[in-house]
PDB file of C-alpha atoms in Angstrom:
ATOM      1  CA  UNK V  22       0.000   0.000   0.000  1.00 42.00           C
ATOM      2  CA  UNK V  23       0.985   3.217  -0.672  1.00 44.00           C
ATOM      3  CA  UNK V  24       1.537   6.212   1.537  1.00 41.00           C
ATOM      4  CA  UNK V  25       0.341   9.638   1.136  1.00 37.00           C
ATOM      5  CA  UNK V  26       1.805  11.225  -2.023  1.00 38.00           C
ATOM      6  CA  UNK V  27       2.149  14.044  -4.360  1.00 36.00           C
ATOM      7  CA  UNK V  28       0.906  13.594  -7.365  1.00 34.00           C
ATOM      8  CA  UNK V  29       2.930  14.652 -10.747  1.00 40.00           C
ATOM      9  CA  UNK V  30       1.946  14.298 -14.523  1.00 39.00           C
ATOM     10  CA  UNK V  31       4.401  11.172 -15.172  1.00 38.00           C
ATOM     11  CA  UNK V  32       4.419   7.964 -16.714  1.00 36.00           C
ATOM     12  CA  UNK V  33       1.089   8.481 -18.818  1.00 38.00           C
ATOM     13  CA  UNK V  34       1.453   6.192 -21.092  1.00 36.00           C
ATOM     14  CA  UNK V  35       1.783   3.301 -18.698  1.00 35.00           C
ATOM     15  CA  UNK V  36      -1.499   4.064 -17.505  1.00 33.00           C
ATOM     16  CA  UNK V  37      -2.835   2.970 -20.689  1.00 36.00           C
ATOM     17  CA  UNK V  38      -0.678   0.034 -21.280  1.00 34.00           C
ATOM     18  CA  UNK V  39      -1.683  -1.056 -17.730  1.00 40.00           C
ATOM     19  CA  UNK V  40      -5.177  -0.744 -18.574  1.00 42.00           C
ATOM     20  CA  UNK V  41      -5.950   1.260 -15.624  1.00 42.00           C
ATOM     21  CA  UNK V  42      -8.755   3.860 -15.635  1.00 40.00           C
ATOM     22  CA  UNK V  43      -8.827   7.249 -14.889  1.00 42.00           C
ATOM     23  CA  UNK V  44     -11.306   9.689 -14.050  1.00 45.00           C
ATOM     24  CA  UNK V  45      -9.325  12.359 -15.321  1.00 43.00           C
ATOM     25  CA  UNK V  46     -11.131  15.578 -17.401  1.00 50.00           C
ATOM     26  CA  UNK V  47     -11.325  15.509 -21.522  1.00 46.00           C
ATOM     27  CA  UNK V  48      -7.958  16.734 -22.588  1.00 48.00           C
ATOM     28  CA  UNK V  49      -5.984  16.406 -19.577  1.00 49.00           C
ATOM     29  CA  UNK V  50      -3.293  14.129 -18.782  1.00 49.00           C
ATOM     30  CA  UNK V  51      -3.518  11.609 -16.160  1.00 46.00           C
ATOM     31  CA  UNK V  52      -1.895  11.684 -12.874  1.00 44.00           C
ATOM     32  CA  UNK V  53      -0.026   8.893 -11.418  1.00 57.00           C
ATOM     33  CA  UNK V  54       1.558   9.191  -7.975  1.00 61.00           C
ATOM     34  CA  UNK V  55       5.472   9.226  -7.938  1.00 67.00           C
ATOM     35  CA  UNK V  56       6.588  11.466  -5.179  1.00 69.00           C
ATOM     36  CA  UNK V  57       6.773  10.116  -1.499  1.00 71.00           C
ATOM     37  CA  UNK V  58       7.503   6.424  -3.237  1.00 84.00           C
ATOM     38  CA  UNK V  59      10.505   4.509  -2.231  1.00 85.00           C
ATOM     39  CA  UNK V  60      11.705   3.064  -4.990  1.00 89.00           C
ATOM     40  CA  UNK V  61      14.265   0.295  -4.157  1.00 89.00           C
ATOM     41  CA  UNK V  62      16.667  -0.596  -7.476  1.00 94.00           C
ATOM     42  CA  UNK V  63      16.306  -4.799  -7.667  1.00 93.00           C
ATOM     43  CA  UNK V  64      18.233  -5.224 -11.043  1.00 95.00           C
ATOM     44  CA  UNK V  65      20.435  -3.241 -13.817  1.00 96.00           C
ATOM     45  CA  UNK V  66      20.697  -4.718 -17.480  1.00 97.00           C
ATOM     46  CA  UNK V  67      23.218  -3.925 -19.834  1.00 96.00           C
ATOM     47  CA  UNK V  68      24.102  -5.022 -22.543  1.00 95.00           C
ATOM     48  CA  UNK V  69      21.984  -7.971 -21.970  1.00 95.00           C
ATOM     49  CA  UNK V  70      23.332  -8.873 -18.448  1.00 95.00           C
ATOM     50  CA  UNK V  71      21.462  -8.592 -15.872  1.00 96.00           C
ATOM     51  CA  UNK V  72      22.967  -7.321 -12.023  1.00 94.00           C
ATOM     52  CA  UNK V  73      21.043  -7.802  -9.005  1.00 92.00           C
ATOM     53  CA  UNK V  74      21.397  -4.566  -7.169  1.00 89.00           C
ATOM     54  CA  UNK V  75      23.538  -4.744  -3.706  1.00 80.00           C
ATOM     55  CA  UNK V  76      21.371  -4.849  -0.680  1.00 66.00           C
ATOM     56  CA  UNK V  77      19.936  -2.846   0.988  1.00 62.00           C
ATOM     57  CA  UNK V  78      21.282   0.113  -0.047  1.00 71.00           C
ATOM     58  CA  UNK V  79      20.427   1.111  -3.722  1.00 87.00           C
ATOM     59  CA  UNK V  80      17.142   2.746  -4.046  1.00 90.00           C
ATOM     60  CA  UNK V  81      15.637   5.517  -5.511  1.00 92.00           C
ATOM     61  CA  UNK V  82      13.062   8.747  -4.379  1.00 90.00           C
ATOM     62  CA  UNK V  83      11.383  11.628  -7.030  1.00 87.00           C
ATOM     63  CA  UNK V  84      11.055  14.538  -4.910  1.00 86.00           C
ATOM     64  CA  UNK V  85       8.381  17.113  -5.635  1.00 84.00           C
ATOM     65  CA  UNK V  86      10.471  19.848  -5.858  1.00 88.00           C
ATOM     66  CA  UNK V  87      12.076  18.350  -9.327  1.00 90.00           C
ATOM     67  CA  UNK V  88      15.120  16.217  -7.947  1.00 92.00           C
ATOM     68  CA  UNK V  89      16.076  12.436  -7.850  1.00 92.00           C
ATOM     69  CA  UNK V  90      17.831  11.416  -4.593  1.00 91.00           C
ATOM     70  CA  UNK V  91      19.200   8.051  -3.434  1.00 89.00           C
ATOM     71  CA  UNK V  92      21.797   5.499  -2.899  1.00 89.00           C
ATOM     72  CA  UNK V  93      23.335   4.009  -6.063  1.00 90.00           C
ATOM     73  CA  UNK V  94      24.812   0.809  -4.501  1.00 86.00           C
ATOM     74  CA  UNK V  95      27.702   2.758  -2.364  1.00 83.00           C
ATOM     75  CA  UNK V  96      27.037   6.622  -2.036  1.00 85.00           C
ATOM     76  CA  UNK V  97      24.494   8.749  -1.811  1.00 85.00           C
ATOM     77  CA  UNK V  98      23.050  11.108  -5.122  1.00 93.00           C
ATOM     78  CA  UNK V  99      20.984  13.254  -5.844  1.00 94.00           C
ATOM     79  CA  UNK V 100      20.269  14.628  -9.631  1.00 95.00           C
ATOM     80  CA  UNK V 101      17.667  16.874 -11.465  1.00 96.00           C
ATOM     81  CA  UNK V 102      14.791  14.813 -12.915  1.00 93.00           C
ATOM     82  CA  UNK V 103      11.808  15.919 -15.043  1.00 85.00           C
ATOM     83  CA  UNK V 104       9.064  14.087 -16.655  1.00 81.00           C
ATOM     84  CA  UNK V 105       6.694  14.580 -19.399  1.00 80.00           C
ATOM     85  CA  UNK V 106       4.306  12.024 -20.057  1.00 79.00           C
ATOM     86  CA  UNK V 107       6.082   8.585 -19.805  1.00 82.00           C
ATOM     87  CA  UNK V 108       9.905  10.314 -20.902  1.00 84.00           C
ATOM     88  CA  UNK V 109      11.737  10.982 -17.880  1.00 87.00           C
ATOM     89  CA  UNK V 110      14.728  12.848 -18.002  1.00 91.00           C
ATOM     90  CA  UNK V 111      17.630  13.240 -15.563  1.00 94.00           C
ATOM     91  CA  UNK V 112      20.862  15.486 -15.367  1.00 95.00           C
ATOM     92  CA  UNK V 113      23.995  15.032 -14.461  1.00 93.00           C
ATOM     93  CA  UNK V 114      24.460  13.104 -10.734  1.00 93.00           C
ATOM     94  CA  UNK V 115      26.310  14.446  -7.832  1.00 91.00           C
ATOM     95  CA  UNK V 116      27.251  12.225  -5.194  1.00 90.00           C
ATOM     96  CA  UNK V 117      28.867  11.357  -1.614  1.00 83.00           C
ATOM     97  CA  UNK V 118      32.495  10.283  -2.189  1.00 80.00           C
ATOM     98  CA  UNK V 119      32.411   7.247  -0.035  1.00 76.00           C
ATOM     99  CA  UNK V 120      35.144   4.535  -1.244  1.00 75.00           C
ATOM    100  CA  UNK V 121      33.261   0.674  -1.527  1.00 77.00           C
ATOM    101  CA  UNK V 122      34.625  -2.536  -2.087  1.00 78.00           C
ATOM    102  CA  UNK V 123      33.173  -4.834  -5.180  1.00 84.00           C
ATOM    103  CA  UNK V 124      30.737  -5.282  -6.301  1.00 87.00           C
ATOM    104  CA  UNK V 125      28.566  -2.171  -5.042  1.00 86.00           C
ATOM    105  CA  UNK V 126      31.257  -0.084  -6.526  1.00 89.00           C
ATOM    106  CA  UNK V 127      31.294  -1.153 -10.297  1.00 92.00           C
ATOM    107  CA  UNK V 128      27.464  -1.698  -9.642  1.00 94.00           C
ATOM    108  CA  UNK V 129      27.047   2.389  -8.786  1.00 94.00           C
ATOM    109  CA  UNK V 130      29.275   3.344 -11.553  1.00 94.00           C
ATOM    110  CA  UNK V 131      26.810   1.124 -13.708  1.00 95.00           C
ATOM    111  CA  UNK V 132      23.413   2.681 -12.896  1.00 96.00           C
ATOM    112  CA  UNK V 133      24.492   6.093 -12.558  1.00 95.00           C
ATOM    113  CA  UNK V 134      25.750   5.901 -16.445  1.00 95.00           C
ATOM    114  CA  UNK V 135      22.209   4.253 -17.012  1.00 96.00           C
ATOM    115  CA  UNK V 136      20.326   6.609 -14.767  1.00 96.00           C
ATOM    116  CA  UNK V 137      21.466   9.691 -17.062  1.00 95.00           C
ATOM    117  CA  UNK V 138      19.733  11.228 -19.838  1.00 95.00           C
ATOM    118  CA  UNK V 139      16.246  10.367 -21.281  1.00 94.00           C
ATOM    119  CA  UNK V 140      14.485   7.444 -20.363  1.00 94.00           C
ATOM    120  CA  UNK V 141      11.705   5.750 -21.159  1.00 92.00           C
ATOM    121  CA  UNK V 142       9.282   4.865 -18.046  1.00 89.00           C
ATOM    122  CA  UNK V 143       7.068   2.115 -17.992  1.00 89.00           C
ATOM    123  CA  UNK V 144       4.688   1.659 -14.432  1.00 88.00           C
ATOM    124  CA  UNK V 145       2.892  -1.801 -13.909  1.00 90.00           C
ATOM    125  CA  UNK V 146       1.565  -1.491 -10.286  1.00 87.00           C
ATOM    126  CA  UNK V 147       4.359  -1.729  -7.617  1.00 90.00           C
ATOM    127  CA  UNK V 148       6.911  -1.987 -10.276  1.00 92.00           C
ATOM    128  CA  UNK V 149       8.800   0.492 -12.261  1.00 94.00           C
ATOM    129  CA  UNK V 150      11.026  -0.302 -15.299  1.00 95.00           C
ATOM    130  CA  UNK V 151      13.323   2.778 -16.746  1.00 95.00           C
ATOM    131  CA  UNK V 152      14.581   2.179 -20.364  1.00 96.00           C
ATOM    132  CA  UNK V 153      17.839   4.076 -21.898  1.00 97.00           C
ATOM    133  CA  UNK V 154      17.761   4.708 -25.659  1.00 96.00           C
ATOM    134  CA  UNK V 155      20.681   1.809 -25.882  1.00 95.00           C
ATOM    135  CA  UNK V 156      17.799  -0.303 -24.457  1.00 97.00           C
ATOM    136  CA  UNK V 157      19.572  -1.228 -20.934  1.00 97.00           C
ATOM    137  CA  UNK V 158      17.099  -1.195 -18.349  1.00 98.00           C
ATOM    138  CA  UNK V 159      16.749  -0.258 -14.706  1.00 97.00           C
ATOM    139  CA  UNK V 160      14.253  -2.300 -12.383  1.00 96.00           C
ATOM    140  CA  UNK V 161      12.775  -1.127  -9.575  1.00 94.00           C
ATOM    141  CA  UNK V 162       9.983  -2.053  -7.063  1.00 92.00           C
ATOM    142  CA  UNK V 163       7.848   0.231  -4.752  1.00 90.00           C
ATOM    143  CA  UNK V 164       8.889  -0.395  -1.211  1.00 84.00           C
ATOM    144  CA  UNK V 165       6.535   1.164   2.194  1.00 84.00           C
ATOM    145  CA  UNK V 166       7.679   3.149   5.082  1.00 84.00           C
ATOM    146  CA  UNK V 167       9.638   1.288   7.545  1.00 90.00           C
ATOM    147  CA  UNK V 168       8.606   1.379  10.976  1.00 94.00           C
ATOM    148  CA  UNK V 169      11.291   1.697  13.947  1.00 95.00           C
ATOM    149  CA  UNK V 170       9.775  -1.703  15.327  1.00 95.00           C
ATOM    150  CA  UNK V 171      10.124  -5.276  13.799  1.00 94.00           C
ATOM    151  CA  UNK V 172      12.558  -3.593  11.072  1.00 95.00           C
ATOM    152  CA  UNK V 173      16.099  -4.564  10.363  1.00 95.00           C
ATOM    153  CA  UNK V 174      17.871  -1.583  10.161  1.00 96.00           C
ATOM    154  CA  UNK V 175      21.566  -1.926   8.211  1.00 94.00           C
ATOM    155  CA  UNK V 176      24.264   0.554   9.106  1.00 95.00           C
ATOM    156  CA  UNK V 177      25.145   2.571   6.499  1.00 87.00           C
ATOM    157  CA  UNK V 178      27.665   5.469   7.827  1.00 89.00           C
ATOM    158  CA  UNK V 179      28.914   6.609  10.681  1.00 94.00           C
ATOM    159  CA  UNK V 180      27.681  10.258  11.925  1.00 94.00           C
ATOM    160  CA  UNK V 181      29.456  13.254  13.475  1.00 90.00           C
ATOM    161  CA  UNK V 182      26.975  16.235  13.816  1.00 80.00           C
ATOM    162  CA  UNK V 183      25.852  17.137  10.379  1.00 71.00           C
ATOM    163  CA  UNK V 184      28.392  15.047   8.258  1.00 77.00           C
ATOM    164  CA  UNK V 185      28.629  11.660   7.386  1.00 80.00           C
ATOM    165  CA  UNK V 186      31.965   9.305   6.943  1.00 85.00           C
ATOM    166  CA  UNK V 187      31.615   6.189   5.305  1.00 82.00           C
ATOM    167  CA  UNK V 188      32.369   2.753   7.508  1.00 88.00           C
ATOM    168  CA  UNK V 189      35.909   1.579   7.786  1.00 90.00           C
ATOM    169  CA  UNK V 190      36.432  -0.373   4.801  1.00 84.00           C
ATOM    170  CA  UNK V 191      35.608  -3.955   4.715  1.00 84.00           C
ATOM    171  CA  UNK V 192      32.885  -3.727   7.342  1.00 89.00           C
ATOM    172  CA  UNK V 193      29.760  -2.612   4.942  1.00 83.00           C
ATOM    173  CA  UNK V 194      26.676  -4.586   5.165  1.00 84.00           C
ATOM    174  CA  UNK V 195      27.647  -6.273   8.910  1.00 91.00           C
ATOM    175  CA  UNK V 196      26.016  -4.002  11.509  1.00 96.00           C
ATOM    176  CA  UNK V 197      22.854  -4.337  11.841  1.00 97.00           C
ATOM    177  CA  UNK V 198      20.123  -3.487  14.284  1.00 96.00           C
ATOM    178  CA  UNK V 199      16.124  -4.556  15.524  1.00 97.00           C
ATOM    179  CA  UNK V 200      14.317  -2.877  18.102  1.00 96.00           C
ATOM    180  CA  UNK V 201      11.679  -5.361  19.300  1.00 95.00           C
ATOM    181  CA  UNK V 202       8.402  -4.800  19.673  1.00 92.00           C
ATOM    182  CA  UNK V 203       8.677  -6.861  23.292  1.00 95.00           C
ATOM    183  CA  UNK V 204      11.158  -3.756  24.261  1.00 95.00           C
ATOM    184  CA  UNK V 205      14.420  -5.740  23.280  1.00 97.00           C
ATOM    185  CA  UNK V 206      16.571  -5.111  20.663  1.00 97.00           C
ATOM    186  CA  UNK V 207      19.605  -7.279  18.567  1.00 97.00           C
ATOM    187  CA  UNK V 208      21.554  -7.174  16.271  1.00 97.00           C
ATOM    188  CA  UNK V 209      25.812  -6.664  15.107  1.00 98.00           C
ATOM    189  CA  UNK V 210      28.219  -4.226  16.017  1.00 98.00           C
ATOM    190  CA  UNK V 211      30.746  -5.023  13.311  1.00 96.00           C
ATOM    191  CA  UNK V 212      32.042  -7.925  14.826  1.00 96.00           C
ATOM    192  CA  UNK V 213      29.748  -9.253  17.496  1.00 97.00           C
ATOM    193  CA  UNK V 214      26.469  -9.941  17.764  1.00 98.00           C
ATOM    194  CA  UNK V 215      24.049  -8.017  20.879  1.00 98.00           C
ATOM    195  CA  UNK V 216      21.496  -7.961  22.619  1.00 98.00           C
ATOM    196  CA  UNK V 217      19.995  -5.313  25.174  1.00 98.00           C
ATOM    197  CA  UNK V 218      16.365  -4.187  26.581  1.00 97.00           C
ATOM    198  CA  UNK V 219      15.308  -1.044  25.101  1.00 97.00           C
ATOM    199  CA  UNK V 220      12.885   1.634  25.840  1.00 97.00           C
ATOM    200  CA  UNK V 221      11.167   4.075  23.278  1.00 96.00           C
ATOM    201  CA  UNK V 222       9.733   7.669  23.555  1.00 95.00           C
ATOM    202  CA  UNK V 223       8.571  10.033  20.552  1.00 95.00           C
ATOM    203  CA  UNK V 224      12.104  10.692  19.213  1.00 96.00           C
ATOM    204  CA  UNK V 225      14.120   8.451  21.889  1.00 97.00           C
ATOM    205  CA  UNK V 226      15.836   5.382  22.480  1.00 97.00           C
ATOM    206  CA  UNK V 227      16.892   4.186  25.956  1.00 97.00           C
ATOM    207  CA  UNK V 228      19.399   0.971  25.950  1.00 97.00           C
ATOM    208  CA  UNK V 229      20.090  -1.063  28.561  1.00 97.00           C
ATOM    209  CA  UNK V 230      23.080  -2.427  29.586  1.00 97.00           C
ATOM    210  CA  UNK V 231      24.550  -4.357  26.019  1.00 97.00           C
ATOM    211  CA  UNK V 232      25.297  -8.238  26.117  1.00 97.00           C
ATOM    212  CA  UNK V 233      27.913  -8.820  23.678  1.00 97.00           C
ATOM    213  CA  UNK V 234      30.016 -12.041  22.083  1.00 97.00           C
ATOM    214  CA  UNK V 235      33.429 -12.043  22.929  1.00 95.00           C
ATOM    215  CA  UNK V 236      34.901 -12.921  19.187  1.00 94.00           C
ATOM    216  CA  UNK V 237      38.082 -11.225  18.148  1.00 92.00           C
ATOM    217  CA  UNK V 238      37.494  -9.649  14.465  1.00 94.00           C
ATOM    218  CA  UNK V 239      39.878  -7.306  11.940  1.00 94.00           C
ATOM    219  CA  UNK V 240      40.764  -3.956  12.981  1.00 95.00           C
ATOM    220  CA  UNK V 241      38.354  -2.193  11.138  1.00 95.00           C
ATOM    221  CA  UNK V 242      35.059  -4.386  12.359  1.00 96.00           C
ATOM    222  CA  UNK V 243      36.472  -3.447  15.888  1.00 96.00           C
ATOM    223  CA  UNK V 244      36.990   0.270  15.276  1.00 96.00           C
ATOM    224  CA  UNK V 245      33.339   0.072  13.690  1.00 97.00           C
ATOM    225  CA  UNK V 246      31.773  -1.967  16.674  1.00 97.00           C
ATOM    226  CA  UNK V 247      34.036   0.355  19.166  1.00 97.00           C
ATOM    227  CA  UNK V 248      31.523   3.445  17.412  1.00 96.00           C
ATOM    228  CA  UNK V 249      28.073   1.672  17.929  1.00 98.00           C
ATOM    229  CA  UNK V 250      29.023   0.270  21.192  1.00 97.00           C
ATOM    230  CA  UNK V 251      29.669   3.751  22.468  1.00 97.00           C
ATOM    231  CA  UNK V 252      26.724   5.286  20.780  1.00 97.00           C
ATOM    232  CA  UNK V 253      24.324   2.456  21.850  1.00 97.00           C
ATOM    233  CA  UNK V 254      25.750   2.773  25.221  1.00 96.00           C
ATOM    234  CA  UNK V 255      25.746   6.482  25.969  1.00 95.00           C
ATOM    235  CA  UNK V 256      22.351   6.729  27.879  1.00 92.00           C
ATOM    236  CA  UNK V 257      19.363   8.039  26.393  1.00 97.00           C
ATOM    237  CA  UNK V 258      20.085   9.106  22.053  1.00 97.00           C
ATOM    238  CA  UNK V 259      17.899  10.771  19.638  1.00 97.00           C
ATOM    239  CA  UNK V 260      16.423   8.849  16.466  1.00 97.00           C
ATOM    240  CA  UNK V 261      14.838   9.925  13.193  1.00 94.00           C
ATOM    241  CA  UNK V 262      13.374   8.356  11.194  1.00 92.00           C
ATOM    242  CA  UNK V 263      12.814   9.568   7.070  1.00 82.00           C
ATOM    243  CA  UNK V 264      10.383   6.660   5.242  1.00 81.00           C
ATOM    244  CA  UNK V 265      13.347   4.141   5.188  1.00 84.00           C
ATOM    245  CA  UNK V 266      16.205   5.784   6.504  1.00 86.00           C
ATOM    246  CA  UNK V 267      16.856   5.910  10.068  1.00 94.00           C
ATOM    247  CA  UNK V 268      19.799   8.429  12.020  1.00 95.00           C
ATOM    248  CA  UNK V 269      20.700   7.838  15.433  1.00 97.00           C
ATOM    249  CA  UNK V 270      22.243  10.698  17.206  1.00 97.00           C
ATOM    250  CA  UNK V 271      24.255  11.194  20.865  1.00 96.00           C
ATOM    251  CA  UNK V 272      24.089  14.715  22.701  1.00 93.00           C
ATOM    252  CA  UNK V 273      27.056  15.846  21.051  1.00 93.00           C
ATOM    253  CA  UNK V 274      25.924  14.701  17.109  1.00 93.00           C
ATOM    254  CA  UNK V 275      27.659  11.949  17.091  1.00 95.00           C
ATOM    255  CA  UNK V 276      26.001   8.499  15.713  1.00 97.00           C
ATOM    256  CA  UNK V 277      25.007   6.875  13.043  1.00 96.00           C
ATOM    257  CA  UNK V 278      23.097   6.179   9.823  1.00 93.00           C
ATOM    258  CA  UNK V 279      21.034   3.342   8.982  1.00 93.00           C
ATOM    259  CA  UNK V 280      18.260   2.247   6.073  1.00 87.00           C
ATOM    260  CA  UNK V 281      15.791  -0.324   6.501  1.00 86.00           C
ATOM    261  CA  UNK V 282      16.314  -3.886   4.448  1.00 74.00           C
ATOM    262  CA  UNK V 283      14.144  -4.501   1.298  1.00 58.00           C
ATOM    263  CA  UNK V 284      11.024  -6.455   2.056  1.00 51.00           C
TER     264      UNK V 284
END
């Protein structure tokens, strides 16, 4: 199901093709609801191969205001994007200069070439399919709002008032965390697995005291579980959550960055 969304003049051709109807007036173009739509990348074609996108990262959002932002596999973008009918059109990316190991990185490169320039957009209910002129494709599928409870939440980067640094490398895709709806929460710090009781206000997190494996990991897994441990530890922190995306902040800023995994 979808959540509440602003409406732009895209895609209308796929309404048709679809065979969906629409109440729309004589002459004008039908609607169909892009904006507010989390649109998580499943697969990249080119050239006739096919690449499963890395998970959970790569995804996509339409903003109302005439951008594209998301993850491409690795970093973060964000890109002007118009539509007219069922042509979309986006500009040249900028993005986050986090460094990724294979294959996220030669997958991000990938897409953002594809994700450039006009494309042809076809919509068949949760599922949206953007096709280059060269005939490569991008697949993507419509994913809900997470909520803080019941969610596996993947760390993404590490937080230090309003910027971000990217993980120590090697440790992307390990720490994870769950809050439970019984008031525990789980998860990995890097290295070792947790567990702790947890208690939740509007806008808060509580932890209790952490109950952590004792196994001996790489350097950068323990300079990565070293920042979570302290974070989780350090008494009462702030979280936020943006439709998928969850930040989770100490007094001084300090924290981290997390997105929800792909149902």
């Amino acid at each position: 199901m979808r959540t509440t969304k602003t409406l732009l003049p895209v895609l209308a051709a796929a309404v048709a093709l679809a065979g969906c109807a629409t109440t729309a007036d004589p002459g004008e173009r039908p609607d169909i609801p892009v904006t507010g739509v989390h649109w998580t990348v499943d697969a990249l074609t080119v050239d006739g191969r096919r690449t499963a996108a890395p998970a959970p990262t790569a995804y996509v959002e339409f903003q109302p205001d005439g951008r594209a932002v998301g993850n491409a596999g690795c970093n973060r973008f964000t890109a002007a994007a118009t539509v007219d009918g069922d042509t979309l059109t986006v500009g040249k990316t900028t993005r986050t200069q986090m460094a990724c190991e294979e294959p996220a990185m030669g997958f991000e490169n990938a897409f953002l070439k594809a994700f450039t320039g006009t494309l042809e957009a076809r919509l068949d209910g949760d599922r949206l399919t953007l096709t280059t002129p060269g005939g490569d494709t991008i697949a993507l599928g419509e994913q809900p709002a997470a909520p803080l409870a019941g969610t596996t939440w993947h760390v993404e980067s590490l937080l230090d008032g309003e910027a971000a640094a990217s993980l120590p490398a090697g440790t992307e895709g390990r720490a994870h965390l769950t809050v439970g709806e019984d008031g525990t929460a789980r998860g990995n710090l890097g290295c070792n697995n947790f567990t702790a009781t947890v208690k939740t206000a509007p806008g808060k997190l509580t932890f209790g005291p952490l109950a952590v494996t004792r196994k001996m990991c790489t350097k950068p897994q323990m300079e990565l579980e070293q920042r979570l441990y302290g974070t989780l530890s350090s008494g009462t922190v702030t979280y936020r959550i943006q439709h998928r995306a969850l930040t989770v902040t100490e007094q001084d800023g300090s924290g981290f960055a997390a997105r929800a995994t792909a149902r």
